[in-house]
Coordinates of C-alpha atoms in Angstrom, one line a residue:
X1 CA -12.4 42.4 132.9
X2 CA -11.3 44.7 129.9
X3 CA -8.0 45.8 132.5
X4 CA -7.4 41.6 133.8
X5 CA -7.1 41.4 129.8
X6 CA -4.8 44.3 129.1
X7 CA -2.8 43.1 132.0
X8 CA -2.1 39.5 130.2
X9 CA -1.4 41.0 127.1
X10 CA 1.3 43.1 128.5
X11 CA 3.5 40.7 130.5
X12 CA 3.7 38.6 127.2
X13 CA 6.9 39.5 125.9
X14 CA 7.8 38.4 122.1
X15 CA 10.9 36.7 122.0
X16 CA 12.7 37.2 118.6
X17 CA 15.6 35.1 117.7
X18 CA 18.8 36.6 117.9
X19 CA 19.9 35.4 114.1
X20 CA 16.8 36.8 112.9
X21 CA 17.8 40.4 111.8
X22 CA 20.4 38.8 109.9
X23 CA 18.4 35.9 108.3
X24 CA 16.0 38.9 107.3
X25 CA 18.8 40.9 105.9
X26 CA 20.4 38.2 103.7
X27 CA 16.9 37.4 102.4
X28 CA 16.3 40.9 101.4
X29 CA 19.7 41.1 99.4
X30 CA 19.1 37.7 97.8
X31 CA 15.7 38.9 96.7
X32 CA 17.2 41.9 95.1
X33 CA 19.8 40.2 93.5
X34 CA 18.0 37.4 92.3
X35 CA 14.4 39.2 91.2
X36 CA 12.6 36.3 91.1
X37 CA 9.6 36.0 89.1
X38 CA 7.1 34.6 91.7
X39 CA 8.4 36.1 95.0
X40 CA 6.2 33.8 97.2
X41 CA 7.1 30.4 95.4
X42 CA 10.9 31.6 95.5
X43 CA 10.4 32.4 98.9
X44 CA 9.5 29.1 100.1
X45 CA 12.3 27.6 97.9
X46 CA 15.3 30.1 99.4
X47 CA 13.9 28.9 103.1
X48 CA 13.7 25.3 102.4
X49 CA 16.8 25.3 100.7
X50 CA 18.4 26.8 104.2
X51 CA 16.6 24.6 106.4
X52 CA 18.3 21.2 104.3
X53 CA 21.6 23.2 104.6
X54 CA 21.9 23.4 100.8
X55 CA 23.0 26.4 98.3
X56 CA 19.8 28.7 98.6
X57 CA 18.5 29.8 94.8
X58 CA 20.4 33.4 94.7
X59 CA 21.9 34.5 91.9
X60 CA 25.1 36.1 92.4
X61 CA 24.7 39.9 91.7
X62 CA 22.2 42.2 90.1
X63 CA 21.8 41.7 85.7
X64 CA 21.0 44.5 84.3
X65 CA 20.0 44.7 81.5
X66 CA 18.7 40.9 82.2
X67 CA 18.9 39.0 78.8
X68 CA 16.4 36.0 79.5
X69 CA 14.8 33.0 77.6
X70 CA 11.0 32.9 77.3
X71 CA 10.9 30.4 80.0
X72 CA 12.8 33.2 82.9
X73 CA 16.3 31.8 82.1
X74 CA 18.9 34.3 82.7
X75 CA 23.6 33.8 82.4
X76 CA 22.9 34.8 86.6
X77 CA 20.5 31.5 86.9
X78 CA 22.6 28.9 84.9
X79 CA 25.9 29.8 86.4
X80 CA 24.1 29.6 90.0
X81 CA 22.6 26.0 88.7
X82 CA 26.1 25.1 87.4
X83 CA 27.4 25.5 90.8
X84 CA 24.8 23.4 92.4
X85 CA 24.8 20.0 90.3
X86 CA 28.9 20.7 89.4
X87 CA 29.4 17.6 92.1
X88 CA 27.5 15.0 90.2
X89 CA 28.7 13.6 86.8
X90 CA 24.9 12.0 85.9
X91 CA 22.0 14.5 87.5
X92 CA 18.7 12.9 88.6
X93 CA 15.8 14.3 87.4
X94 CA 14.1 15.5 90.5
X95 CA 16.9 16.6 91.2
X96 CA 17.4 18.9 88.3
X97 CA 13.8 19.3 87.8
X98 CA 13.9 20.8 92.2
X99 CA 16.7 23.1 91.1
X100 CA 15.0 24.5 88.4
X101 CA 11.9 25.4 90.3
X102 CA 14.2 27.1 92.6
X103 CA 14.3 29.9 90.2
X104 CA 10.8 30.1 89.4
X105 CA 11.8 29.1 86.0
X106 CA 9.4 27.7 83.0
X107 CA 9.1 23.6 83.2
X108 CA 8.1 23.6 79.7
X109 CA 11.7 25.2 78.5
X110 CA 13.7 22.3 80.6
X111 CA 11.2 19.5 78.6
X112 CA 12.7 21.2 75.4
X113 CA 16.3 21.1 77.1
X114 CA 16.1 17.4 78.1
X115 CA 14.6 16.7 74.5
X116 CA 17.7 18.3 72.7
X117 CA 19.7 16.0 75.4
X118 CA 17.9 12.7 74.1
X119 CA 17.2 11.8 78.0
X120 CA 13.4 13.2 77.8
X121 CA 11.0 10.2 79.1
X122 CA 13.6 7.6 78.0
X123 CA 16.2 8.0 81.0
X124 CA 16.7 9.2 84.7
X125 CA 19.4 10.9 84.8
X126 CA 20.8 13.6 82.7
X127 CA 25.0 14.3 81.7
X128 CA 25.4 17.5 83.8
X129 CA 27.6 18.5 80.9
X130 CA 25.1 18.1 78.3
X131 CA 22.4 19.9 80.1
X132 CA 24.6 22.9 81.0
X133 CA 25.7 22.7 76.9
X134 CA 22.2 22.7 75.8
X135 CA 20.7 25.2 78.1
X136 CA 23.9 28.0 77.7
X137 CA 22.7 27.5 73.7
X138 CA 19.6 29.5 74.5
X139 CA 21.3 32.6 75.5
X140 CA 23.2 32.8 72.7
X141 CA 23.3 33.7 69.0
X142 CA 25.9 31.5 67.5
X143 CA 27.8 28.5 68.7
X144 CA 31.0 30.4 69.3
X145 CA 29.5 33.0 71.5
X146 CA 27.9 29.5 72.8
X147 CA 31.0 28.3 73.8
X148 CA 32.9 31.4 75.3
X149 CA 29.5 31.8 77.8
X150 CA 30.2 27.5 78.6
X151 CA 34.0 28.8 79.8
X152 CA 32.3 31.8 81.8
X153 CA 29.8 29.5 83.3
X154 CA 31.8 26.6 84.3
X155 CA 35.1 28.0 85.4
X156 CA 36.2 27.9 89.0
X157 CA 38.6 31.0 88.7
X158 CA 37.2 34.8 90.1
X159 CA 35.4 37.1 87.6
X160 CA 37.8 39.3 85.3
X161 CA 39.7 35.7 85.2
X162 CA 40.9 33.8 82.0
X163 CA 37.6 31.9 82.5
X164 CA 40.1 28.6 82.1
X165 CA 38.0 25.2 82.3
X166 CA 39.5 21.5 81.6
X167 CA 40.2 21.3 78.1
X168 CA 38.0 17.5 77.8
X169 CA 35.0 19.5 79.1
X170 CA 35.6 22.0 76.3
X171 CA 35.5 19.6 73.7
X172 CA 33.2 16.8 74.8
X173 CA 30.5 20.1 75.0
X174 CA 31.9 21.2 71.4
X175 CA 31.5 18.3 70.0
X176 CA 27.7 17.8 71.4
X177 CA 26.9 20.9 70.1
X178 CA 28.5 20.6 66.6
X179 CA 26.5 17.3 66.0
X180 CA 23.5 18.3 67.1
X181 CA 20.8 19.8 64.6
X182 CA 19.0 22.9 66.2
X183 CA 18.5 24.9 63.2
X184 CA 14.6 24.3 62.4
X185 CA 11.6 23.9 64.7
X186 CA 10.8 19.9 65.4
X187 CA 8.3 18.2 67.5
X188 CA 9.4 15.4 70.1
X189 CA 6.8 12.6 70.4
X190 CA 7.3 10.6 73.8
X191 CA 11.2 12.0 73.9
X192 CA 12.3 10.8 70.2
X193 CA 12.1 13.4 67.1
X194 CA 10.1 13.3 64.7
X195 CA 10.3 11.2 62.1
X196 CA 12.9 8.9 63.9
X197 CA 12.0 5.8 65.5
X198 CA 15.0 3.8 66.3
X199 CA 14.8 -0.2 67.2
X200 CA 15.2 0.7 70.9
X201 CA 11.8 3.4 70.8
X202 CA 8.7 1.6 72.6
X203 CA 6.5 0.1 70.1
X204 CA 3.5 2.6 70.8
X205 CA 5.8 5.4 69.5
X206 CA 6.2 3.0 66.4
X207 CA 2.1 2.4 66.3
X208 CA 1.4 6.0 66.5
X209 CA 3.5 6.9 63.5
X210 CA 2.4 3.6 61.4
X211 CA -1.4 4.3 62.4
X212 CA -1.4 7.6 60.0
X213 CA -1.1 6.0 56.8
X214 CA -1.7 1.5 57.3
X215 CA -6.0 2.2 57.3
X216 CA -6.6 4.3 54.9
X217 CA -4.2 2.4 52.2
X218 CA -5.9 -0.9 53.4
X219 CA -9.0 0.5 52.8
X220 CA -8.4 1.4 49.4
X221 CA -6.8 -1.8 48.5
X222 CA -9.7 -3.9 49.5
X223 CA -12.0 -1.7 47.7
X224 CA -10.4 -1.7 44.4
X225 CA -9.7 -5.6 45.0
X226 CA -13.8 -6.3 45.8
X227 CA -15.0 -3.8 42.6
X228 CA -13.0 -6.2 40.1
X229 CA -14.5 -9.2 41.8
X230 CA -18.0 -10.4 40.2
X231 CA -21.0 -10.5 43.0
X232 CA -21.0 -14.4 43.1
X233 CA -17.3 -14.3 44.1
X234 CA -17.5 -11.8 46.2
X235 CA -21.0 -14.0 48.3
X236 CA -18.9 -16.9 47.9
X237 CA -15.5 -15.2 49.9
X238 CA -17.6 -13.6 52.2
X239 CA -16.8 -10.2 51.5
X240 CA -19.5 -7.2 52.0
X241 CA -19.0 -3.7 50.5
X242 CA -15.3 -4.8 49.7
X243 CA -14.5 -6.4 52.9
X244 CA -13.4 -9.4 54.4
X245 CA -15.9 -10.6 57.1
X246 CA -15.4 -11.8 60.3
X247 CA -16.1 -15.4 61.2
X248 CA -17.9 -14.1 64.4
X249 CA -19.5 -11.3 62.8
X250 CA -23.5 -10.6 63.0
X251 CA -23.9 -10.7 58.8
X252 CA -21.4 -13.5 58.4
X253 CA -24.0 -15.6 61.5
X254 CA -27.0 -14.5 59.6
X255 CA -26.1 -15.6 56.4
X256 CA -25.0 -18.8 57.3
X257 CA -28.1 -19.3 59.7
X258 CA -30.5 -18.2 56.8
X259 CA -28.8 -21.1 53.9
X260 CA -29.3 -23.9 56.3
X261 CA -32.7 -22.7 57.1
X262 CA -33.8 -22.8 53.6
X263 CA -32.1 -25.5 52.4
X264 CA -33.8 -27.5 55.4
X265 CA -37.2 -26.1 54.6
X266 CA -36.8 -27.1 50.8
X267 CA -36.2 -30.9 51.9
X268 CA -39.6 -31.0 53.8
X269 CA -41.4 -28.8 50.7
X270 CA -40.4 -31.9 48.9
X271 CA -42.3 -34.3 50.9
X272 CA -45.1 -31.8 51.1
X273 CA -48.1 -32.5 49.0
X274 CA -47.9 -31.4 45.4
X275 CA -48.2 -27.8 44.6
X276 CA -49.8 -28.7 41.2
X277 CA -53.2 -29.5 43.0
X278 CA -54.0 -26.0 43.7
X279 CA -54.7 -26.1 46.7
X280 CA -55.4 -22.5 47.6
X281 CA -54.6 -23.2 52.0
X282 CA -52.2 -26.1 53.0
X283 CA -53.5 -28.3 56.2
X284 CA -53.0 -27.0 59.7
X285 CA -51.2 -30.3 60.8
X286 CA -48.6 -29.3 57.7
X287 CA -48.0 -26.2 59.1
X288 CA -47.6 -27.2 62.6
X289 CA -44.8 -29.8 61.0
X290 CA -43.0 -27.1 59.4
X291 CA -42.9 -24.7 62.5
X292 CA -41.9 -27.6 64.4
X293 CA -39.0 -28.3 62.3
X294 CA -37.9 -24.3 62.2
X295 CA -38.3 -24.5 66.2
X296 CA -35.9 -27.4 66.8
X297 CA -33.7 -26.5 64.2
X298 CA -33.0 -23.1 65.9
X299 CA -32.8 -24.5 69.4
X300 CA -30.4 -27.0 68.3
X301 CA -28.4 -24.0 66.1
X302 CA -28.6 -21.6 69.3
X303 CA -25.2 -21.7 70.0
X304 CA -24.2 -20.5 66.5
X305 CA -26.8 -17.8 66.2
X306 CA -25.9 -16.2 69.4
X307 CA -21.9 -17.6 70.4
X308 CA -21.4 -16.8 74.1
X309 CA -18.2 -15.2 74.0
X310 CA -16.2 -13.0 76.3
X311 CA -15.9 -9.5 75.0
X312 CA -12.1 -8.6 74.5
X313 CA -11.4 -5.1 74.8
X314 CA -9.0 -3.9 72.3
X315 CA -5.7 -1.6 73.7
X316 CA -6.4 1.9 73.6
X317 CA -2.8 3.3 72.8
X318 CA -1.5 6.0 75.2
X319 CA -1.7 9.9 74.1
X320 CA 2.0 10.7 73.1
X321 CA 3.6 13.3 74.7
X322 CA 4.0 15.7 72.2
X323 CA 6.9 18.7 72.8
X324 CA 7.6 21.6 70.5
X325 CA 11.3 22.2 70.5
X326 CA 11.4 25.5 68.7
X327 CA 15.0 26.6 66.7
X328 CA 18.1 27.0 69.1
X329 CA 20.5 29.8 66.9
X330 CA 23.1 29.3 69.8
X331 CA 23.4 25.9 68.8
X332 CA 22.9 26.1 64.7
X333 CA 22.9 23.4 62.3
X334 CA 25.3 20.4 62.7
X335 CA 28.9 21.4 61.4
X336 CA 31.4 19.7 59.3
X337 CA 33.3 16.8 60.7
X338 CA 36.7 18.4 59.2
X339 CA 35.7 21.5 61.3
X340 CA 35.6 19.4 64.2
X341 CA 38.3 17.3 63.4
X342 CA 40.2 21.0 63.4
X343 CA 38.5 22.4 66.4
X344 CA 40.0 19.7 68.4
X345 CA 43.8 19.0 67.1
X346 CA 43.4 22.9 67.6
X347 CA 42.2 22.6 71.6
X348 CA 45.0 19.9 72.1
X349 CA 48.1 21.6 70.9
X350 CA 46.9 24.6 73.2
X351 CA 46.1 23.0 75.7
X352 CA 49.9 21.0 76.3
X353 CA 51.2 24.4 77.3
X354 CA 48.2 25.6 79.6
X355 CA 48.1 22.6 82.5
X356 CA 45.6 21.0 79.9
X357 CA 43.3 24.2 80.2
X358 CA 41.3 26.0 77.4
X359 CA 39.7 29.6 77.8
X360 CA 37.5 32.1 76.1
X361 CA 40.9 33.8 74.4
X362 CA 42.0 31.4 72.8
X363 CA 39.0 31.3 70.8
X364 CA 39.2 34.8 69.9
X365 CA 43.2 33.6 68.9
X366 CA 43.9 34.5 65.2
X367 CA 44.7 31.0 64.5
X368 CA 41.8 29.2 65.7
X369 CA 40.0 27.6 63.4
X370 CA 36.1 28.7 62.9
X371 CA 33.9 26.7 65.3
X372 CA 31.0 26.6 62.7
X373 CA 30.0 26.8 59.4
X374 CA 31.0 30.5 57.6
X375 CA 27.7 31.7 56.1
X376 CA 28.5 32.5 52.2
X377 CA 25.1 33.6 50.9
X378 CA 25.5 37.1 52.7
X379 CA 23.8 40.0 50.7
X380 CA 25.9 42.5 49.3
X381 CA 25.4 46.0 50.1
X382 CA 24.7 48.2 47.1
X383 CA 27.0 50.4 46.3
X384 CA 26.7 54.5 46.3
X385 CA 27.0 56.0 43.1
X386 CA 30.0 58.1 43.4
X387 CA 29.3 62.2 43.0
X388 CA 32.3 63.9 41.8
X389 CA 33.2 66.5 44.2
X390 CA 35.9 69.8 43.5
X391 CA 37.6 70.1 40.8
X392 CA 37.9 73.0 37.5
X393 CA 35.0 73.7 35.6
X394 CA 35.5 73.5 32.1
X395 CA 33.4 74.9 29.2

């Protein structure tokens, strides 16, 4: 039996594809090229990515020394993401959010891109521009360096090139960039910043900002209102402890229940016999009347006592989405609008003789105007007391 076995085994041959070595061997070099942070999740990305016939998540060539975000964002990754949504002018968010997980990159870091781009839970889509703008800013200490990377990133010419890119691009980036405020740490609540609620934010963003401070003030104001109030106008507004109640509440029931009851038991006192008499135990017939009286008066008042009413359930508001969009240097504070103004009278005289091009060196260009704001408050270094050195020696 063990040899009928053996025998099966052997005249099974394993066929291997002949593509395979060479699938093999590109995945090898990707991996090296790319060092991905989770090998197994990039693996399955690279292979799908193949199998749809799309650009495979590979960066280009080796970085070292890699210079990445917190989130695993690397120049290598967004110029390979560039090249992948370049084709589309608005990028779906699957979309994006499929390419980014191609690189085994942090989702919490794109939230904080797609916050800075305004598009976080309020649209779909996502200005590829915008997002490549935003997400260069990371890797970057200033907005100029900012902007020279954007020209690396986005240009279609070989490396060691003028890095040339369409001079609109240039400036519609710029001017994002300039405008936008990155020079503090803010909190996003449901995609809008903190502290701003335009007309157009949903009404539980408005609720959730108005529901920190509306209570407590009420609260205050009704107590202060009810301690100036005497306690016979306060009984006769129907206000307890400095508060309005409810028509349908328990003590507002009860207290309207108990005045009728006793003013109906003082009408029938008043036919009862004459206290005066001193008569130490009244008849049983006069107390059966006056149980009699309470009995029917509470069927008849039943309704009232207890209303049968359908419980409403108030709206519980949803939890906000809360994202910390931490300080972006490469981005900066928002600059002048003369800088701007500057920036881009600058980018179109250039561009008239350069096919309507702009490129890293003409930034550098002794003319061009600063991008951003010059820092003035820079410390000045001390300076050395001067030693006299050579010279005669007199006496």
């Amino acid at each position: 039996m063990p040899e009928l076995i053996e025998q099966m085994y052997c005249s099974q041959q394993i066929v291997i594809p002949p593509k395979f070595p060479y699938i093999l061997k590109r995945y090898c070099k990707a991996a090296i090229k790319t060092q991905p942070y989770d090998l197994l999740r990039w693996s399955y990305e690279y292979f799908n990515a193949l199998a749809q016939h799309k650009p495979p998540p590979v960066k280009l060539r080796l970085e070292y020394p890699v210079y990445t975000t917190e989130g695993g964002l690397t120049r290598g990754c967004l110029k390979v993401l560039a090249q992948q949504l370049s084709t589309m002018e608005e990028v779906p968010l699957p979309v994006l959010k499929a390419a980014w997980r191609g690189f085994c990159l942090d989702n919490e870091e794109l939230q904080r891109i797609l916050c800075l781009c305004e598009v976080f839970q309020r649209k779909e889509t996502v200005p590829f521009l915008h997002f490549v703008a935003v997400a260069a800013g990371l890797l970057t200490k200033t907005l100029t360096h900012t902007m020279v990377l954007l020209c690396e990133t986005l240009t279609k010419e070989p490396d060691g090139g003028s890095a040339a890119i369409p001079v609109e691009h240039f400036l519609s980036m710029y001017v994002l960039l300039a405008r936008m405020d990155a020079s503090k740490d803010v909190k996003y609540i449901d995609g809008y910043r903190e502290g701003f609620a335009p007309e157009s934010a949903p009404e539980s963003v408005s609720e959730i900002i108005k529901s920190t401070e509306s209570p407590i003030e009420d609260q205050k104001l009704r107590e202060i209102s009810a301690s100036k109030m005497g306690p016979e106008e306060t009984a006769k507004k129907g206000m307890v402890a400095g508060r309005q109640m409810s028509t349908t509440s328990g003590e507002f029931i009860v207290q309207h229940v108990e005045r009728e009851i006793m003013e109906k038991v003082n009408e029938q006192i008043d036919i009862l016999p004459d206290p005066s008499l001193k008569k130490k135990k009244a008849k049983p017939e006069e107390v059966a009347m006056v149980r009699d009286i309470l009995k029917n008066f509470i069927d008849d008042n039943m309704d009232v006592i207890v209303p049968e009413e359908e419980e409403v359930e108030e709206e519980e508001l949803p939890i906000p989405t809360i994202i910390n969009v931490y300080a972006v240097p490469g981005i900066g504070p928002t600059v002048d609008e003369h800088i701007i103004k500057d920036v881009e009278d600058y980018a179109a005289e250039v561009a008239m003789v350069q096919a309507e091009l702009f490129m890293p060196r003409n930034i550098r260009h002794f003319m061009c105007p600063p991008l951003e704001k010059c820092i003035d408050d820079v410390p000045e270094t001390p300076k050395k007391e001067e030693v006299p050195i050579g010279g005669a020696i007199t006496d």
